[in-house]
Amino acid sequence: MAKKQEELKIKKRNFIQKTTDLKKEVHQCKKAVVSFERSAQAAVENSDRIFTEIIRSIQNIRAEVRKKIRAQKHKEVRDAENHIQMLEQEIVKLQKENCKVEPLLRTENHVYFFKVLKNI
């Protein structure tokens, strides 16, 4: 019986040692889980911050592009309107010239024809 008791004591020490080792491993795993959770949370927060910055940057670029497009549109419209005004002035000028030429085409008076033709 003494021999068996000694074997049981050894077995008990082994159980205690194994239990202690497993408790240490559980403790280390729990610490690793907490560390991983913190790391994951930090990564989420960091990625949220980065995406917020990217979105803000894209919105700024979008606003800048819109502003440039509108400025270009205003410039092109202004240039086109100036060109139209110039063409309309040219049309008026040509119509006036045409009005001066028209009577000459119908006159039979040679003196009047050459006198007016010199002023055109």
GROMACS .gro file of N, CA and C in nm:
model
  360
    1MET      N    1   0.084  -0.118   0.000
    1MET     CA    2   0.000   0.000   0.000
    1MET      C    3   0.089   0.125   0.000
    2ALA      N    4   0.199   0.122   0.072
    2ALA     CA    5   0.290   0.236   0.078
    2ALA      C    6   0.344   0.267  -0.062
    3LYS      N    7   0.374   0.161  -0.135
    3LYS     CA    8   0.424   0.178  -0.271
    3LYS      C    9   0.319   0.244  -0.359
    4LYS      N   10   0.197   0.199  -0.349
    4LYS     CA   11   0.087   0.254  -0.429
    4LYS      C   12   0.060   0.399  -0.387
    5GLN      N   13   0.071   0.427  -0.258
    5GLN     CA   14   0.050   0.564  -0.211
    5GLN      C   15   0.158   0.657  -0.268
    6GLU      N   16   0.280   0.605  -0.271
    6GLU     CA   17   0.390   0.683  -0.329
    6GLU      C   18   0.364   0.708  -0.477
    7GLU      N   19   0.314   0.610  -0.548
    7GLU     CA   20   0.280   0.627  -0.691
    7GLU      C   21   0.168   0.729  -0.707
    8LEU      N   22   0.071   0.724  -0.614
    8LEU     CA   23  -0.039   0.820  -0.620
    8LEU      C   24   0.010   0.962  -0.591
    9LYS      N   25   0.107   0.975  -0.497
    9LYS     CA   26   0.164   1.106  -0.467
    9LYS      C   27   0.234   1.163  -0.592
   10ILE      N   28   0.307   1.076  -0.661
   10ILE     CA   29   0.376   1.119  -0.784
   10ILE      C   30   0.273   1.159  -0.890
   11LYS      N   31   0.168   1.076  -0.900
   11LYS     CA   32   0.063   1.105  -0.995
   11LYS      C   33  -0.003   1.239  -0.962
   12LYS      N   34  -0.026   1.260  -0.828
   12LYS     CA   35  -0.089   1.384  -0.782
   12LYS      C   36   0.000   1.504  -0.818
   13ARG      N   37   0.132   1.492  -0.794
   13ARG     CA   38   0.226   1.600  -0.828
   13ARG      C   39   0.223   1.628  -0.979
   14ASN      N   40   0.215   1.520  -1.055
   14ASN     CA   41   0.208   1.536  -1.202
   14ASN      C   42   0.080   1.610  -1.241
   15PHE      N   43  -0.033   1.574  -1.176
   15PHE     CA   44  -0.160   1.641  -1.203
   15PHE      C   45  -0.151   1.789  -1.168
   16ILE      N   46  -0.092   1.815  -1.051
   16ILE     CA   47  -0.078   1.954  -1.005
   16ILE      C   48   0.012   2.031  -1.101
   17GLN      N   49   0.124   1.969  -1.138
   17GLN     CA   50   0.218   2.034  -1.232
   17GLN      C   51   0.151   2.059  -1.367
   18LYS      N   52   0.081   1.958  -1.415
   18LYS     CA   53   0.011   1.970  -1.544
   18LYS      C   54  -0.096   2.078  -1.535
   19THR      N   55  -0.171   2.079  -1.420
   19THR     CA   56  -0.275   2.180  -1.399
   19THR      C   57  -0.213   2.319  -1.396
   20THR      N   58  -0.101   2.336  -1.326
   20THR     CA   59  -0.031   2.464  -1.319
   20THR      C   60   0.015   2.507  -1.458
   21ASP      N   61   0.073   2.414  -1.531
   21ASP     CA   62   0.118   2.445  -1.668
   21ASP      C   63   0.001   2.488  -1.756
   22LEU      N   64  -0.110   2.416  -1.746
   22LEU     CA   65  -0.228   2.449  -1.827
   22LEU      C   66  -0.286   2.585  -1.787
   23LYS      N   67  -0.286   2.613  -1.655
   23LYS     CA   68  -0.335   2.743  -1.609
   23LYS      C   69  -0.248   2.856  -1.664
   24LYS      N   70  -0.115   2.835  -1.666
   24LYS     CA   71  -0.024   2.935  -1.723
   24LYS      C   72  -0.054   2.954  -1.872
   25GLU      N   73  -0.076   2.843  -1.941
   25GLU     CA   74  -0.106   2.850  -2.084
   25GLU      C   75  -0.239   2.923  -2.108
   26VAL      N   76  -0.339   2.894  -2.024
   26VAL     CA   77  -0.469   2.963  -2.034
   26VAL      C   78  -0.448   3.112  -2.011
   27HIS      N   79  -0.371   3.145  -1.909
   27HIS     CA   80  -0.344   3.286  -1.877
   27HIS      C   81  -0.275   3.356  -1.995
   28GLN      N   82  -0.175   3.291  -2.054
   28GLN     CA   83  -0.104   3.347  -2.169
   28GLN      C   84  -0.199   3.363  -2.289
   29CYS      N   85  -0.285   3.264  -2.310
   29CYS     CA   86  -0.381   3.273  -2.421
   29CYS      C   87  -0.478   3.389  -2.400
   30LYS      N   88  -0.524   3.407  -2.276
   30LYS     CA   89  -0.615   3.518  -2.245
   30LYS      C   90  -0.545   3.652  -2.270
   31LYS      N   91  -0.417   3.660  -2.228
   31LYS     CA   92  -0.341   3.783  -2.252
   31LYS      C   93  -0.326   3.806  -2.403
   32ALA      N   94  -0.301   3.700  -2.478
   32ALA     CA   95  -0.286   3.711  -2.623
   32ALA      C   96  -0.418   3.757  -2.688
   33VAL      N   97  -0.530   3.704  -2.638
   33VAL     CA   98  -0.661   3.743  -2.691
   33VAL      C   99  -0.685   3.891  -2.665
   34VAL      N  100  -0.658   3.935  -2.542
   34VAL     CA  101  -0.675   4.077  -2.507
   34VAL      C  102  -0.585   4.163  -2.595
   35SER      N  103  -0.462   4.121  -2.613
   35SER     CA  104  -0.368   4.194  -2.696
   35SER      C  105  -0.417   4.199  -2.841
   36PHE      N  106  -0.465   4.087  -2.890
   36PHE     CA  107  -0.516   4.080  -3.027
   36PHE      C  108  -0.639   4.171  -3.043
   37GLU      N  109  -0.727   4.169  -2.945
   37GLU     CA  110  -0.847   4.254  -2.951
   37GLU      C  111  -0.808   4.402  -2.954
   38ARG      N  112  -0.713   4.441  -2.870
   38ARG     CA  113  -0.665   4.580  -2.869
   38ARG      C  114  -0.603   4.617  -3.003
   39SER      N  115  -0.523   4.525  -3.055
   39SER     CA  116  -0.457   4.549  -3.183
   39SER      C  117  -0.560   4.561  -3.295
   40ALA      N  118  -0.659   4.474  -3.294
   40ALA     CA  119  -0.763   4.478  -3.397
   40ALA      C  120  -0.843   4.608  -3.386
   41GLN      N  121  -0.876   4.648  -3.262
   41GLN     CA  122  -0.950   4.772  -3.243
   41GLN      C  123  -0.869   4.892  -3.292
   42ALA      N  124  -0.741   4.891  -3.262
   42ALA     CA  125  -0.653   5.000  -3.309
   42ALA      C  126  -0.648   5.002  -3.461
   43ALA      N  127  -0.642   4.884  -3.522
   43ALA     CA  128  -0.639   4.876  -3.669
   43ALA      C  129  -0.769   4.930  -3.729
   44VAL      N  130  -0.882   4.895  -3.667
   44VAL     CA  131  -1.012   4.945  -3.714
   44VAL      C  132  -1.016   5.097  -3.704
   45GLU      N  133  -0.976   5.150  -3.590
   45GLU     CA  134  -0.977   5.295  -3.570
   45GLU      C  135  -0.883   5.365  -3.668
   46ASN      N  136  -0.767   5.305  -3.689
   46ASN     CA  137  -0.670   5.362  -3.783
   46ASN      C  138  -0.726   5.360  -3.925
   47SER      N  139  -0.786   5.249  -3.965
   47SER     CA  140  -0.841   5.241  -4.101
   47SER      C  141  -0.959   5.338  -4.116
   48ASP      N  142  -1.041   5.354  -4.011
   48ASP     CA  143  -1.151   5.451  -4.016
   48ASP      C  144  -1.095   5.592  -4.035
   49ARG      N  145  -0.989   5.625  -3.963
   49ARG     CA  146  -0.927   5.757  -3.975
   49ARG      C  147  -0.872   5.777  -4.116
   50ILE      N  148  -0.805   5.677  -4.167
   50ILE     CA  149  -0.747   5.687  -4.301
   50ILE      C  150  -0.856   5.704  -4.406
   51PHE      N  151  -0.963   5.622  -4.396
   51PHE     CA  152  -1.071   5.633  -4.494
   51PHE      C  153  -1.142   5.767  -4.483
   52THR      N  154  -1.156   5.820  -4.363
   52THR     CA  155  -1.216   5.952  -4.344
   52THR      C  156  -1.130   6.058  -4.412
   53GLU      N  157  -0.999   6.047  -4.396
   53GLU     CA  158  -0.908   6.142  -4.462
   53GLU      C  159  -0.916   6.129  -4.614
   54ILE      N  160  -0.924   6.006  -4.663
   54ILE     CA  161  -0.933   5.984  -4.808
   54ILE      C  162  -1.064   6.043  -4.861
   55ILE      N  163  -1.173   6.018  -4.791
   55ILE     CA  164  -1.303   6.072  -4.833
   55ILE      C  165  -1.300   6.225  -4.834
   56ARG      N  166  -1.244   6.283  -4.729
   56ARG     CA  167  -1.234   6.429  -4.721
   56ARG      C  168  -1.149   6.481  -4.837
   57SER      N  169  -1.040   6.413  -4.865
   57SER     CA  170  -0.952   6.454  -4.974
   57SER      C  171  -1.025   6.444  -5.108
   58ILE      N  172  -1.099   6.337  -5.128
   58ILE     CA  173  -1.175   6.320  -5.253
   58ILE      C  174  -1.282   6.429  -5.265
   59GLN      N  175  -1.347   6.461  -5.153
   59GLN     CA  176  -1.448   6.567  -5.156
   59GLN      C  177  -1.385   6.701  -5.190
   60ASN      N  178  -1.266   6.727  -5.137
   60ASN     CA  179  -1.196   6.852  -5.168
   60ASN      C  180  -1.159   6.857  -5.316
   61ILE      N  181  -1.110   6.747  -5.367
   61ILE     CA  182  -1.073   6.740  -5.509
   61ILE      C  183  -1.198   6.758  -5.596
   62ARG      N  184  -1.307   6.695  -5.556
   62ARG     CA  185  -1.434   6.707  -5.628
   62ARG      C  186  -1.478   6.854  -5.633
   63ALA      N  187  -1.471   6.922  -5.519
   63ALA     CA  188  -1.510   7.063  -5.513
   63ALA      C  189  -1.419   7.147  -5.603
   64GLU      N  190  -1.291   7.116  -5.600
   64GLU     CA  191  -1.194   7.190  -5.682
   64GLU      C  192  -1.221   7.168  -5.831
   65VAL      N  193  -1.249   7.044  -5.869
   65VAL     CA  194  -1.278   7.013  -6.010
   65VAL      C  195  -1.405   7.083  -6.054
   66ARG      N  196  -1.509   7.079  -5.969
   66ARG     CA  197  -1.634   7.148  -6.002
   66ARG      C  198  -1.609   7.298  -6.023
   67LYS      N  199  -1.529   7.356  -5.933
   67LYS     CA  200  -1.499   7.500  -5.941
   67LYS      C  201  -1.427   7.531  -6.073
   68LYS      N  202  -1.330   7.446  -6.110
   68LYS     CA  203  -1.256   7.468  -6.234
   68LYS      C  204  -1.346   7.451  -6.356
   69ILE      N  205  -1.435   7.353  -6.351
   69ILE     CA  206  -1.527   7.331  -6.463
   69ILE      C  207  -1.619   7.452  -6.479
   70ARG      N  208  -1.672   7.500  -6.367
   70ARG     CA  209  -1.760   7.617  -6.374
   70ARG      C  210  -1.685   7.741  -6.425
   71ALA      N  211  -1.563   7.760  -6.377
   71ALA     CA  212  -1.483   7.873  -6.424
   71ALA      C  213  -1.457   7.862  -6.574
   72GLN      N  214  -1.424   7.742  -6.620
   72GLN     CA  215  -1.400   7.719  -6.763
   72GLN      C  216  -1.528   7.744  -6.843
   73LYS      N  217  -1.641   7.699  -6.789
   73LYS     CA  218  -1.769   7.720  -6.857
   73LYS      C  219  -1.797   7.870  -6.871
   74HIS      N  220  -1.778   7.944  -6.761
   74HIS     CA  221  -1.803   8.088  -6.766
   74HIS      C  222  -1.711   8.157  -6.867
   75LYS      N  223  -1.586   8.114  -6.870
   75LYS     CA  224  -1.490   8.173  -6.965
   75LYS      C  225  -1.533   8.143  -7.109
   76GLU      N  226  -1.568   8.017  -7.134
   76GLU     CA  227  -1.607   7.977  -7.270
   76GLU      C  228  -1.735   8.050  -7.313
   77VAL      N  229  -1.832   8.061  -7.222
   77VAL     CA  230  -1.957   8.131  -7.254
   77VAL      C  231  -1.928   8.278  -7.282
   78ARG      N  232  -1.846   8.340  -7.198
   78ARG     CA  233  -1.810   8.481  -7.216
   78ARG      C  234  -1.739   8.500  -7.351
   79ASP      N  235  -1.646   8.411  -7.383
   79ASP     CA  236  -1.574   8.420  -7.511
   79ASP      C  237  -1.672   8.404  -7.629
   80ALA      N  238  -1.763   8.308  -7.616
   80ALA     CA  239  -1.861   8.284  -7.723
   80ALA      C  240  -1.953   8.405  -7.739
   81GLU      N  241  -1.997   8.461  -7.627
   81GLU     CA  242  -2.084   8.578  -7.633
   81GLU      C  243  -2.011   8.697  -7.696
   82ASN      N  244  -1.884   8.715  -7.662
   82ASN     CA  245  -1.804   8.823  -7.724
   82ASN      C  246  -1.790   8.800  -7.875
   83HIS      N  247  -1.769   8.675  -7.912
   83HIS     CA  248  -1.756   8.642  -8.054
   83HIS      C  249  -1.888   8.668  -8.127
   84ILE      N  250  -1.999   8.629  -8.064
   84ILE     CA  251  -2.131   8.653  -8.123
   84ILE      C  252  -2.154   8.803  -8.140
   85GLN      N  253  -2.119   8.880  -8.039
   85GLN     CA  254  -2.136   9.026  -8.045
   85GLN      C  255  -2.052   9.084  -8.159
   86MET      N  256  -1.930   9.035  -8.172
   86MET     CA  257  -1.843   9.082  -8.280
   86MET      C  258  -1.904   9.047  -8.416
   87LEU      N  259  -1.956   8.925  -8.428
   87LEU     CA  260  -2.017   8.883  -8.555
   87LEU      C  261  -2.141   8.967  -8.586
   88GLU      N  262  -2.221   8.995  -8.483
   88GLU     CA  263  -2.341   9.077  -8.504
   88GLU      C  264  -2.303   9.219  -8.546
   89GLN      N  265  -2.196   9.273  -8.488
   89GLN     CA  266  -2.149   9.405  -8.529
   89GLN      C  267  -2.102   9.403  -8.674
   90GLU      N  268  -2.035   9.296  -8.711
   90GLU     CA  269  -1.989   9.281  -8.849
   90GLU      C  270  -2.108   9.271  -8.944
   91ILE      N  271  -2.211   9.200  -8.901
   91ILE     CA  272  -2.333   9.188  -8.983
   91ILE      C  273  -2.395   9.326  -9.004
   92VAL      N  274  -2.406   9.405  -8.896
   92VAL     CA  275  -2.463   9.540  -8.905
   92VAL      C  276  -2.379   9.625  -9.001
   93LYS      N  277  -2.248   9.615  -8.986
   93LYS     CA  278  -2.158   9.691  -9.073
   93LYS      C  279  -2.178   9.652  -9.220
   94LEU      N  280  -2.186   9.522  -9.245
   94LEU     CA  281  -2.204   9.474  -9.383
   94LEU      C  282  -2.340   9.515  -9.438
   95GLN      N  283  -2.441   9.513  -9.353
   95GLN     CA  284  -2.573   9.555  -9.398
   95GLN      C  285  -2.574   9.704  -9.436
   96LYS      N  286  -2.503   9.785  -9.356
   96LYS     CA  287  -2.491   9.928  -9.388
   96LYS      C  288  -2.420   9.947  -9.522
   97GLU      N  289  -2.311   9.872  -9.540
   97GLU     CA  290  -2.237   9.880  -9.667
   97GLU      C  291  -2.326   9.836  -9.783
   98ASN      N  292  -2.404   9.733  -9.759
   98ASN     CA  293  -2.494   9.682  -9.862
   98ASN      C  294  -2.598   9.789  -9.898
   99CYS      N  295  -2.645   9.862  -9.797
   99CYS     CA  296  -2.742   9.968  -9.822
   99CYS      C  297  -2.682  10.079  -9.907
  100LYS      N  298  -2.552  10.104  -9.892
  100LYS     CA  299  -2.485  10.206  -9.972
  100LYS      C  300  -2.467  10.159 -10.116
  101VAL      N  301  -2.441  10.030 -10.132
  101VAL     CA  302  -2.416   9.975 -10.266
  101VAL      C  303  -2.545   9.959 -10.345
  102GLU      N  304  -2.651   9.926 -10.279
  102GLU     CA  305  -2.778   9.895 -10.345
  102GLU      C  306  -2.825  10.006 -10.440
  103PRO      N  307  -2.825  10.133 -10.396
  103PRO     CA  308  -2.870  10.239 -10.490
  103PRO      C  309  -2.779  10.252 -10.611
  104LEU      N  310  -2.650  10.224 -10.591
  104LEU     CA  311  -2.557  10.234 -10.704
  104LEU      C  312  -2.587  10.131 -10.811
  105LEU      N  313  -2.635  10.017 -10.769
  105LEU     CA  314  -2.665   9.912 -10.867
  105LEU      C  315  -2.784   9.951 -10.955
  106ARG      N  316  -2.870  10.040 -10.904
  106ARG     CA  317  -2.990  10.077 -10.979
  106ARG      C  318  -2.979  10.212 -11.050
  107THR      N  319  -2.873  10.285 -11.026
  107THR     CA  320  -2.863  10.419 -11.086
  107THR      C  321  -2.818  10.413 -11.231
  108GLU      N  322  -2.865  10.510 -11.302
  108GLU     CA  323  -2.824  10.525 -11.442
  108GLU      C  324  -2.731  10.646 -11.455
  109ASN      N  325  -2.719  10.722 -11.347
  109ASN     CA  326  -2.640  10.845 -11.345
  109ASN      C  327  -2.493  10.809 -11.323
  110HIS      N  328  -2.414  10.826 -11.425
  110HIS     CA  329  -2.272  10.789 -11.420
  110HIS      C  330  -2.193  10.877 -11.324
  111VAL      N  331  -2.221  11.003 -11.320
  111VAL     CA  332  -2.150  11.096 -11.233
  111VAL      C  333  -2.178  11.060 -11.087
  112TYR      N  334  -2.306  11.042 -11.057
  112TYR     CA  335  -2.346  11.004 -10.921
  112TYR      C  336  -2.281  10.870 -10.882
  113PHE      N  337  -2.282  10.776 -10.977
  113PHE     CA  338  -2.224  10.641 -10.954
  113PHE      C  339  -2.079  10.652 -10.911
  114PHE      N  340  -1.997  10.725 -10.989
  114PHE     CA  341  -1.854  10.733 -10.959
  114PHE      C  342  -1.825  10.819 -10.839
  115LYS      N  343  -1.906  10.919 -10.814
  115LYS     CA  344  -1.889  11.005 -10.698
  115LYS      C  345  -1.914  10.924 -10.568
  116VAL      N  346  -2.021  10.850 -10.567
  116VAL     CA  347  -2.056  10.772 -10.447
  116VAL      C  348  -1.961  10.652 -10.434
  117LEU      N  349  -1.923  10.593 -10.545
  117LEU     CA  350  -1.834  10.477 -10.543
  117LEU      C  351  -1.699  10.514 -10.483
  118LYS      N  352  -1.653  10.637 -10.505
  118LYS     CA  353  -1.525  10.682 -10.450
  118LYS      C  354  -1.531  10.689 -10.296
  119ASN      N  355  -1.645  10.716 -10.239
  119ASN     CA  356  -1.663  10.727 -10.093
  119ASN      C  357  -1.687  10.593 -10.024
  120ILE      N  358  -1.708  10.492 -10.099
  120ILE     CA  359  -1.736  10.360 -10.038
  120ILE      C  360  -1.609  10.288 -10.006
   0.00000   0.00000   0.00000
